[in-house]
Structures are given as C-alpha cells and as structure tokens.
Tab-separated table of C-alpha atoms and ligand atoms in Angstrom:
chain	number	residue	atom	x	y	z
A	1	UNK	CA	-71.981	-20.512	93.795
A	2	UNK	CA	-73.982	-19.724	90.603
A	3	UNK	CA	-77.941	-19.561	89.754
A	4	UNK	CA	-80.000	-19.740	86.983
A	5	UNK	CA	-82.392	-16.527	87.147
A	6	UNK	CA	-82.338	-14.546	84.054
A	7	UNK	CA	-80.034	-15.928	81.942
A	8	UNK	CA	-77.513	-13.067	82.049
A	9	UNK	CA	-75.241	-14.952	84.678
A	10	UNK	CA	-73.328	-16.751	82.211
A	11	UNK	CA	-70.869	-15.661	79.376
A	12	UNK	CA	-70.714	-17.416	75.757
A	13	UNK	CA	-68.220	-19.913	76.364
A	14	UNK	CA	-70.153	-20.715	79.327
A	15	UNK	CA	-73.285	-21.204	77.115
A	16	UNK	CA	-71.345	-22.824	74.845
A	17	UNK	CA	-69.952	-25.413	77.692
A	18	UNK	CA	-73.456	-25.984	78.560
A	19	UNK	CA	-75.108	-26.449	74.816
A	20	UNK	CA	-71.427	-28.855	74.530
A	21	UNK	CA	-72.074	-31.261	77.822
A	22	UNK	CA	-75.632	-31.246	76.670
A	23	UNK	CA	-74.784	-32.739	73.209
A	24	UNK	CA	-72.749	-34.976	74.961
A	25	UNK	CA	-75.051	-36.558	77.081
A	26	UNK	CA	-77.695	-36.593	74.965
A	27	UNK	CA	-75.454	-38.812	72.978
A	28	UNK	CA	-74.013	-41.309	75.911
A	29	UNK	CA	-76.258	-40.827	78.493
A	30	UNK	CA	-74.602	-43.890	80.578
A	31	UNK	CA	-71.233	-41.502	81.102
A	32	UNK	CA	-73.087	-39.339	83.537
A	33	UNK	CA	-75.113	-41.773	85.355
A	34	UNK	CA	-72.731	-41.245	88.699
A	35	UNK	CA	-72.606	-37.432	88.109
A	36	UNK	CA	-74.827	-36.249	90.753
A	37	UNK	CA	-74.678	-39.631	92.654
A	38	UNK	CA	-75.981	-38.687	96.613
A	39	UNK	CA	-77.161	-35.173	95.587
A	40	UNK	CA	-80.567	-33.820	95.042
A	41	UNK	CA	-82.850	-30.957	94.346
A	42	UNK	CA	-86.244	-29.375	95.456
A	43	UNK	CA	-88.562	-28.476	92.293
A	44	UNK	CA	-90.898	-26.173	93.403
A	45	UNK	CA	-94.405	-25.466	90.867
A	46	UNK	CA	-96.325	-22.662	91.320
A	47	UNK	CA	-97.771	-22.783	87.784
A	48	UNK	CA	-98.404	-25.942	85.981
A	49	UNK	CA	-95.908	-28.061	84.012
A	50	UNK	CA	-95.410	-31.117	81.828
A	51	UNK	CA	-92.297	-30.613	80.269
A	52	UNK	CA	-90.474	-28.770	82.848
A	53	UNK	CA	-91.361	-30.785	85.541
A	54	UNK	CA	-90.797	-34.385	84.045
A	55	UNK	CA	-87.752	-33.662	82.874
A	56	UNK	CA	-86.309	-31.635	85.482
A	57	UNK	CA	-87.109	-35.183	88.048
A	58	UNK	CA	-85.491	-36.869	85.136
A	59	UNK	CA	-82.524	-35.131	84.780
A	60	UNK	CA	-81.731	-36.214	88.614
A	61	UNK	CA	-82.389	-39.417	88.032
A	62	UNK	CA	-80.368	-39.875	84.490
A	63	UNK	CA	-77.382	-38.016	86.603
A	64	UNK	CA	-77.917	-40.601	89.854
A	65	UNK	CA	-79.366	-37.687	92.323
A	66	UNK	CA	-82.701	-37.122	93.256
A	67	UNK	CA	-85.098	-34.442	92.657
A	68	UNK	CA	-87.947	-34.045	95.534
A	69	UNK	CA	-90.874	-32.595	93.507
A	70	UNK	CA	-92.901	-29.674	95.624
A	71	UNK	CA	-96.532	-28.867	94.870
A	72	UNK	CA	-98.524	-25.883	96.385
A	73	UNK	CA	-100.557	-28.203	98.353
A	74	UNK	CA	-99.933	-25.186	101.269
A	75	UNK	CA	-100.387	-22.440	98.974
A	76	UNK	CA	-98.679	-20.173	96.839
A	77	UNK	CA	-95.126	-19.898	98.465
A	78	UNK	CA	-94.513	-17.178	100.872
A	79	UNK	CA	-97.782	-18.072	102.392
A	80	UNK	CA	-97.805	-21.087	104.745
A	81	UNK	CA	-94.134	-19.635	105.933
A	82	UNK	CA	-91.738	-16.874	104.433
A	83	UNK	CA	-90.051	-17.332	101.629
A	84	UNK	CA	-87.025	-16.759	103.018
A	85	UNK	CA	-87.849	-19.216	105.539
A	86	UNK	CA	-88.696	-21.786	102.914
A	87	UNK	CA	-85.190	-21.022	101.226
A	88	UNK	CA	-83.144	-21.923	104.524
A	89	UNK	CA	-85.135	-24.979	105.388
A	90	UNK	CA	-84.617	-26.693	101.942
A	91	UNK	CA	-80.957	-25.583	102.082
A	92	UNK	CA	-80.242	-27.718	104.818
A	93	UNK	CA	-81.649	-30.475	102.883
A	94	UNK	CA	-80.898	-30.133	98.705
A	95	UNK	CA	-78.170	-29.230	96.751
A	96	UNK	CA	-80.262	-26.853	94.289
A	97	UNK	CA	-83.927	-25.377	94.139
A	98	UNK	CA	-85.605	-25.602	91.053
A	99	UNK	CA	-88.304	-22.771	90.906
A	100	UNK	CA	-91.225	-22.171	88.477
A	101	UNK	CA	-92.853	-19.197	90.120
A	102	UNK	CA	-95.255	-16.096	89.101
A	103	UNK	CA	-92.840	-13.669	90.105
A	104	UNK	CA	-89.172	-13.194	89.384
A	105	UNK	CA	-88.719	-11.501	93.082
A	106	UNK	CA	-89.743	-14.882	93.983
A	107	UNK	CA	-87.026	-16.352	92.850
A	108	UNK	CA	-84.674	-13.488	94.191
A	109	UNK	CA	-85.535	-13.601	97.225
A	110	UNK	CA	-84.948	-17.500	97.543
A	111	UNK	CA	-81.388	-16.831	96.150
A	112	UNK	CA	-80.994	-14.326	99.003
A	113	UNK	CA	-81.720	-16.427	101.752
A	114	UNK	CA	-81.043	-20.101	100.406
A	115	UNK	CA	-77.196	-21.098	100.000
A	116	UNK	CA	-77.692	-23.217	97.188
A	117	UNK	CA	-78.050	-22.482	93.320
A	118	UNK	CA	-81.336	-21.980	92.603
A	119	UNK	CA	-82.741	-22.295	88.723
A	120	UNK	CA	-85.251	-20.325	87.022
A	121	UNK	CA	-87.845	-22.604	85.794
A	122	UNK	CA	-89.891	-19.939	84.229
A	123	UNK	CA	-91.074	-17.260	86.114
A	124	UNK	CA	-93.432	-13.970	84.392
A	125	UNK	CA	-90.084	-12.770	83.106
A	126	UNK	CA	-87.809	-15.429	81.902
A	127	UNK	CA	-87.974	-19.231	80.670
A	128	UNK	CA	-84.092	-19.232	80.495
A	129	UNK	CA	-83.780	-22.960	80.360
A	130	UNK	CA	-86.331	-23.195	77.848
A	131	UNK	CA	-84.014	-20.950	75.727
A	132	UNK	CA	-80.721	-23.300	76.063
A	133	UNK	CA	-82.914	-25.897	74.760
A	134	UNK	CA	-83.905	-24.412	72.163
A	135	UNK	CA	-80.705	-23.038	70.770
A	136	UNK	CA	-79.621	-26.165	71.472
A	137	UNK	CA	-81.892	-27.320	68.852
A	138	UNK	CA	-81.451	-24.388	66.391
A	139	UNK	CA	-77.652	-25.686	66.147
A	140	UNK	CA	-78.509	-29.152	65.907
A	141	UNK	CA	-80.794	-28.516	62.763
A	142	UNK	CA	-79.099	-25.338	61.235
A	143	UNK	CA	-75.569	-26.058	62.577
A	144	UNK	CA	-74.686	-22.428	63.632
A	145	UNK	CA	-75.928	-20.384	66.328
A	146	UNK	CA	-73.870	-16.977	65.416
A	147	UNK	CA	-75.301	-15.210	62.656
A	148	UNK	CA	-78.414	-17.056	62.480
A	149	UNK	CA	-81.574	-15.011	61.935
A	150	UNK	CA	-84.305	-16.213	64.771
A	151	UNK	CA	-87.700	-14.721	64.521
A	152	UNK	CA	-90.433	-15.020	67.467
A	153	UNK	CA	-94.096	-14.022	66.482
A	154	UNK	CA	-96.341	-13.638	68.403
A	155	UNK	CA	-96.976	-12.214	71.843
A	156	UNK	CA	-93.560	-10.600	73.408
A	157	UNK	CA	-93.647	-12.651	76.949
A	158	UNK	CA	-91.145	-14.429	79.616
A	159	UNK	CA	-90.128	-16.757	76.488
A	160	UNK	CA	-89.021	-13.907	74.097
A	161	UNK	CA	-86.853	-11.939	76.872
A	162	UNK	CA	-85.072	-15.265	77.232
A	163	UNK	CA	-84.987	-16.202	73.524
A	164	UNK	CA	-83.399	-12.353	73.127
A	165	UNK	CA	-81.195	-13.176	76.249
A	166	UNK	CA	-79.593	-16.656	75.113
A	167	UNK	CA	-79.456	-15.034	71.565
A	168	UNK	CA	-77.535	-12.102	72.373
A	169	UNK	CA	-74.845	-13.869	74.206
A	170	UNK	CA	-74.929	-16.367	71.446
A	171	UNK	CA	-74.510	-14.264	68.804
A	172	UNK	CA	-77.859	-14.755	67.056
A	173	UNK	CA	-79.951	-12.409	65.515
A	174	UNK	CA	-84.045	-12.109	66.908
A	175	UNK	CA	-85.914	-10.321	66.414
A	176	UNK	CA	-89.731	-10.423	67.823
A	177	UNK	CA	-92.761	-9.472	65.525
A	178	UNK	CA	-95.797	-8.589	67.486
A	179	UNK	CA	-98.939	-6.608	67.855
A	180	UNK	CA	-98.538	-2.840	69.486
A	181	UNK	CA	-98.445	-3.311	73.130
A	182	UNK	CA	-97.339	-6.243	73.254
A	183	UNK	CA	-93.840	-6.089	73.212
A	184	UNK	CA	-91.498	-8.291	75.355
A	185	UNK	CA	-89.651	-6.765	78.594
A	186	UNK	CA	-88.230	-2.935	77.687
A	187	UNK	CA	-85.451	-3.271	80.250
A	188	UNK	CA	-84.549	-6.954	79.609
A	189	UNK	CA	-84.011	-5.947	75.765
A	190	UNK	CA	-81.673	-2.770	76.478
A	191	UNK	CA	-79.512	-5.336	78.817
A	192	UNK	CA	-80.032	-8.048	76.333
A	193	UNK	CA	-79.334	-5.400	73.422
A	194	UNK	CA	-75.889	-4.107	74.732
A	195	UNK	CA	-74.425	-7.480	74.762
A	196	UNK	CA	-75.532	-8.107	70.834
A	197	UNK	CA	-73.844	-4.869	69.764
A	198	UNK	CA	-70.804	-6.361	71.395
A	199	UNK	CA	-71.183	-9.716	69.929
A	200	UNK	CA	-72.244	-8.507	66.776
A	201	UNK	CA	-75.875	-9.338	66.635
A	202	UNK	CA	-78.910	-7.879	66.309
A	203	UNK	CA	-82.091	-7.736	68.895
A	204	UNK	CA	-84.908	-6.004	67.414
A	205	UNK	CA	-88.769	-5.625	67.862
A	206	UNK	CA	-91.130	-5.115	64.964
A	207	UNK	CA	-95.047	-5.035	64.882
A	208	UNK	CA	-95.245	-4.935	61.146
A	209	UNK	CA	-95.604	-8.813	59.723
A	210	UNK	CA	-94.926	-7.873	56.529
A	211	UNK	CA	-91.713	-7.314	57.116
A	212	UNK	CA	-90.853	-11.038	58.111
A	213	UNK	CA	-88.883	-12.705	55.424
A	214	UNK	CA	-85.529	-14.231	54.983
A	215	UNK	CA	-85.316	-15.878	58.847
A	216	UNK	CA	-83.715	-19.276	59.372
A	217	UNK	CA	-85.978	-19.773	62.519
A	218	UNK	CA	-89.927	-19.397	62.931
A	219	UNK	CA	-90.902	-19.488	66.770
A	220	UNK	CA	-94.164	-18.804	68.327
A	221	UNK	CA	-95.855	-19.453	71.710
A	222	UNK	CA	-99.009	-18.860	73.210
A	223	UNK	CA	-100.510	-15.340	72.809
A	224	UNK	CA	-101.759	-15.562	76.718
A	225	UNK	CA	-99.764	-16.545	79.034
A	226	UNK	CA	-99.922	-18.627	82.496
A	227	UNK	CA	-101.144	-16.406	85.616
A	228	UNK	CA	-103.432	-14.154	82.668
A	229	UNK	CA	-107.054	-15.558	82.542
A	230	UNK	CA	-107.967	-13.756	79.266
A	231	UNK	CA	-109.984	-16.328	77.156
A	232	UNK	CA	-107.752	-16.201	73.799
A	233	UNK	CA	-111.247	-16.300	72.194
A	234	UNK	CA	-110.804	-12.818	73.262
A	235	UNK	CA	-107.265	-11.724	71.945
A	236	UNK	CA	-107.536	-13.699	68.517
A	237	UNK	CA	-108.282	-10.988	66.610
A	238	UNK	CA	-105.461	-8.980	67.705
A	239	UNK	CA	-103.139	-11.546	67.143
A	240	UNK	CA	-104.582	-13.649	64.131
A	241	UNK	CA	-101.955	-11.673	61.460
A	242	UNK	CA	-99.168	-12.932	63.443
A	243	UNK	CA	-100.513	-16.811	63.593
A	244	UNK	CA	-97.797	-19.534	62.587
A	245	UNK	CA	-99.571	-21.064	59.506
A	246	UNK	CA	-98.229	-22.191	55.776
A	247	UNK	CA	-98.360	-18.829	54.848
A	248	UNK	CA	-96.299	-17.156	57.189
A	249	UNK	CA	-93.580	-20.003	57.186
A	250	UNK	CA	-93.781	-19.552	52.727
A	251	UNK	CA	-93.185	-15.817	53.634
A	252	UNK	CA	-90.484	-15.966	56.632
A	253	UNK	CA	-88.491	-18.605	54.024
A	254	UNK	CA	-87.959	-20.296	57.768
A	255	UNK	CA	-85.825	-23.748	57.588
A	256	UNK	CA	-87.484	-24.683	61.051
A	257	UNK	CA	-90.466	-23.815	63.022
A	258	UNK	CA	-90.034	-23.790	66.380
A	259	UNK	CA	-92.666	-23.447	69.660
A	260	UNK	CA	-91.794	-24.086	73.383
A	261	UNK	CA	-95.389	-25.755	73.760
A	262	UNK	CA	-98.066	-26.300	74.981
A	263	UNK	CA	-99.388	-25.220	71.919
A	264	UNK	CA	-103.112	-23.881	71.117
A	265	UNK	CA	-103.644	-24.952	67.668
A	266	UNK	CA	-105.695	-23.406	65.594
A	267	UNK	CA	-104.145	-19.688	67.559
A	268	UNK	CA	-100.577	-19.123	67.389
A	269	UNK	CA	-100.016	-22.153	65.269
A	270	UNK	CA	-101.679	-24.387	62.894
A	271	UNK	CA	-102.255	-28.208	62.580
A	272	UNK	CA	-100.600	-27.970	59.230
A	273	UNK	CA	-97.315	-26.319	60.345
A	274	UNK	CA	-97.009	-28.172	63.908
A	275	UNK	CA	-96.978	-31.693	62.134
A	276	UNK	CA	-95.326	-30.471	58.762
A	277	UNK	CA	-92.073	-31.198	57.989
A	278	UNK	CA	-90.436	-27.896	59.418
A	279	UNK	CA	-92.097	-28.620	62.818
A	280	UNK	CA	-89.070	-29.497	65.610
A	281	UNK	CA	-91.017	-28.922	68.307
A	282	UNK	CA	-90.616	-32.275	69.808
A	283	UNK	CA	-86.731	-31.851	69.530
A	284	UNK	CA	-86.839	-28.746	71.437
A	285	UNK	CA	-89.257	-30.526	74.052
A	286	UNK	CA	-86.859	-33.925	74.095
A	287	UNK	CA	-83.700	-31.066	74.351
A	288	UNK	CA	-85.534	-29.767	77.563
A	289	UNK	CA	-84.424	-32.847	79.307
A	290	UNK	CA	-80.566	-32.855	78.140
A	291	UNK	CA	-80.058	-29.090	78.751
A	292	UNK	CA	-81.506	-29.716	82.589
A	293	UNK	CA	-79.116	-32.235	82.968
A	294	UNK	CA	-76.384	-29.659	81.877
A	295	UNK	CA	-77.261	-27.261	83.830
A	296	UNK	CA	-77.703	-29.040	87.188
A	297	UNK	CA	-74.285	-30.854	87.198
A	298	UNK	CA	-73.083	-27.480	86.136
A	299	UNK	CA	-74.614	-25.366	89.098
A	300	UNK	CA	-74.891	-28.404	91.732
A	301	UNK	CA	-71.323	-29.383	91.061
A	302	UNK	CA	-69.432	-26.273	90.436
B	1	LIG	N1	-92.279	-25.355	77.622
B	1	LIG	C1	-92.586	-25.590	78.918
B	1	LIG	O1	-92.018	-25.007	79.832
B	1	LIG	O2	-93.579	-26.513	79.087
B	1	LIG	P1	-94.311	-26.823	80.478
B	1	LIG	O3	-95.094	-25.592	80.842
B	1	LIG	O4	-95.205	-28.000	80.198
B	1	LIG	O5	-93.286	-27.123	81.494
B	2	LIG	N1	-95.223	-17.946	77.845
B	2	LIG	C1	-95.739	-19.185	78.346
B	2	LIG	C2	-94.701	-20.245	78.312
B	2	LIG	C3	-95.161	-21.605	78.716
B	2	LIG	C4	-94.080	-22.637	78.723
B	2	LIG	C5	-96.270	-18.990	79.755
B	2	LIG	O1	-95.612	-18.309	80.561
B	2	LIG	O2	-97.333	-19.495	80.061
C-alpha cells in the first residue's frame, strides 16, 4: 500500500506515470469512468478549500467511486475521538483518506493506524498534489520538465517544500527567492537537495531579488499562510520587493506565471500579471482535478 504525505514516496518514473495517466484523462475523460467503480474515499478539511475539495469529490465521481466529504462539524480531529481511532473507523468503510490538516503528524499518525492510502491534501508542510499539478502544467506550456528553471517568490511555505520536492525528482531547477527568515523547510530542502544532485538539478534559496533573471517559470503564493492570523497589512512591507508584478516578470524573462491560488491581489501578485497573457493559473487550478484523479486510481487501485 502507498500514501501521499510528502511527496518523497514516489520515484521519477513514478511521477512521470502519474503526470502521463493525468494527460490522458484529461484528454478522454470517458476511458476512466469505471475506474474506481464501487470504491470511495473520506476527504477530511481541517482548513478551508475550494479547489482541493471540489475537485478531489470530482475526481471520484469522473472515476465512478465516491468521495464522502468530512467537515469539522466535531472539531479539529483528534478531539471528538483519537485520531487513531478516527483512522480505523473510516478504514472499515473507504478505500483512501484524503487529509487537509494543520499538522503533518496528523497525517502520520492516520497512516499508522488506518490501512488504507491516505493523501496529503496540504498540511503546514507540504501541498504535494498541488505540485503534480503544477508541473503538470509547466510541461504542458514549456514542454520539458528536466532542465527547466522554476522560480518561487515569495514567502518559503508548505507550497515551496513541495514545489522543491516534485522538482527535484523531476529534474527541474527552483529555486525560491524570499525575504530573510522566511525560508521554506531546512530539512525538507537537504532531503529534497540530495535527490537534485543525483538527478542533476539544482534546489537553491536566495533572498536577493535582484538576482532573478533568466527563469522559464514565475510562481508565487500568499505571503501568510492558512492557520497564521497575521493581517498581511502587516507583512507587506517585508515582502513588497518580492511582489509578482510587470516588473518582476520583464526582469525574471519568465514564459509563464504561475500561483496555486487563492490569490491576494494587489500582495503577492498583481491584477495586471494574474489576467495578462503569461497568467496559467487557471490551468494549474483545472490540472488540480486531473492529477487527483491520477493519483487516486493510482493509490486506491494499486
Ligand atoms: N490551491 C489550493 O489548494 O486551493 P484551495 O485552498 O482552495 O484548495
Ligand atoms: N501556502 C498556502 C497554500 C494555499 C493553497 C496555505 O497553506 O495557506
């Protein structure tokens, strides 16, 4: 049995398999309608969702399973009952738990005690998922995933570990340009970093903009993320000189711009650059639906 936590669990051709059958689908959807035909999945939200959540339920349906969608209407989980306990109840029922959680343990711990896959759908550390998407997209626009040069500004977060993740295994190069201090995950880049320097790529972190030019890919995301209350009236002027606007795309010579969304216009990203014509954001959003249905006849069926 396989999960979905980090990212790390599968090997390039496996990626590759996945990015492939999502293609595919995306392209006949009607092939896989019987795919997951009498099967079904919990997905759990501790955080909220629109894109994760619609199109994980849709990616059951397009694949003929169900997905049973579970709000915290008891509470954050661990609290109403164990989370362990929670993990063996659903088992008897689903073929797969779908998690979007504040911690990462969280998810552990229902991989311990549950005995079916369960799928990171974001958690404070990784947005793995997100990142298959949005590779996905990167080869659909650029063509090429190895070699090409990715980079995330902004605030390093749960996004940018799995953008350096996916990319590493890929064979891209990222690298992330933020403020000091705000660097994504220090252990998650050494892991992430080891299997680059095997697959030839480069993972790097940089705080100075001015060094951004010559990238293929522009990607932001928010500069606070879900579970921090900071007002980002409040971290603006940290972050302002690393804001996605027609200056910074000029500079970065990007071919795309890229942002998992929601977006805070006007903060990480303009009005300008999110409808220009570099913007794919919507193909990365419309990808998050294909890649789910990858990755759950993947893990549900294997
Ligand atoms: N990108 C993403 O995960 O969006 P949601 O938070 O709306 O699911
Ligand atoms: N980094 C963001 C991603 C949202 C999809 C967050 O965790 O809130």
């Amino acid at each position: 049995m396989q999960h979905l936590l980090t990212g790390f669990e599968f090997n390039q051709d496996e990626y590759l398999e996945i990015l492939d059958t999502a293609s595919d689908m995306k392209k006949d959807p009607k092939k896989y309608k019987h795919v997951l035909e009498g099967r079904s999945g919990a997905i759990m939200f501790e955080k909220p969702s629109l894109r994760t959540r619609t199109t994980f339920e849709l990616a059951f349906f397009r694949l003929g399973g169900h997905g049973v969608y579970l709000d915290l209407q008891n509470g954050d989980l661990g609290n109403r009952e164990s989370i362990a306990d929670y993990a063996q109840n659903l088992s008897r029922w689903v073929d797969c738990l779908v998690g979007r959680v504040y911690a990462q343990s969280t998810l552990e711990e229902l991989a311990k005690y549950g005995t079916v896959p369960v799928i990171n759908a974001l958690s404070d550390l990784y947005h793995p998922a997100q990142a298959m998407a949005d590779y996905l997209t990167m080869r659909e626009h650029l063509s090429k995933l190895a070699g090409l040069k990715v980079a995330y500004v902004g605030d390093g977060n749960n996004v940018t570990n799995s953008l350096f993740v996916a990319g590493a295994i890929l064979g891209a190069n990222v690298t992330c340009y933020c403020p000091e201090n705000c660097a994504p995950d220090l252990a998650v880049y050494i892991k992430a970093n080891e299997i680059a320097k095997k697959n030839g790529c480069i993972l790097n972190v940089e705080n100075d903009i001015s060094k951004l030019k010559d990238v293929d890919v522009l990607y932001t995301d928010t500069w606070v993320s879900m579970g921090d209350n900071t007002p980002l009236e409040k971290v603006k002027k940290k972050y302002m000189p690393y804001q996605v606007n027609d200056d910074l795309v000029k500079q970065s010579g990007a071919q795309i711009v890229m942002h998992c969304l929601p977006a805070h216009r006007g903060y990480e990203i303009t009005d300008e650059v999110m409808d220009g014509d570099k913007s794919v954001v919507f193909d990365e959003a419309e990808n998050r639906l294909h890649i789910h249905m990858a990755v759950l006849a993947k893990l549900i069926n294997a």
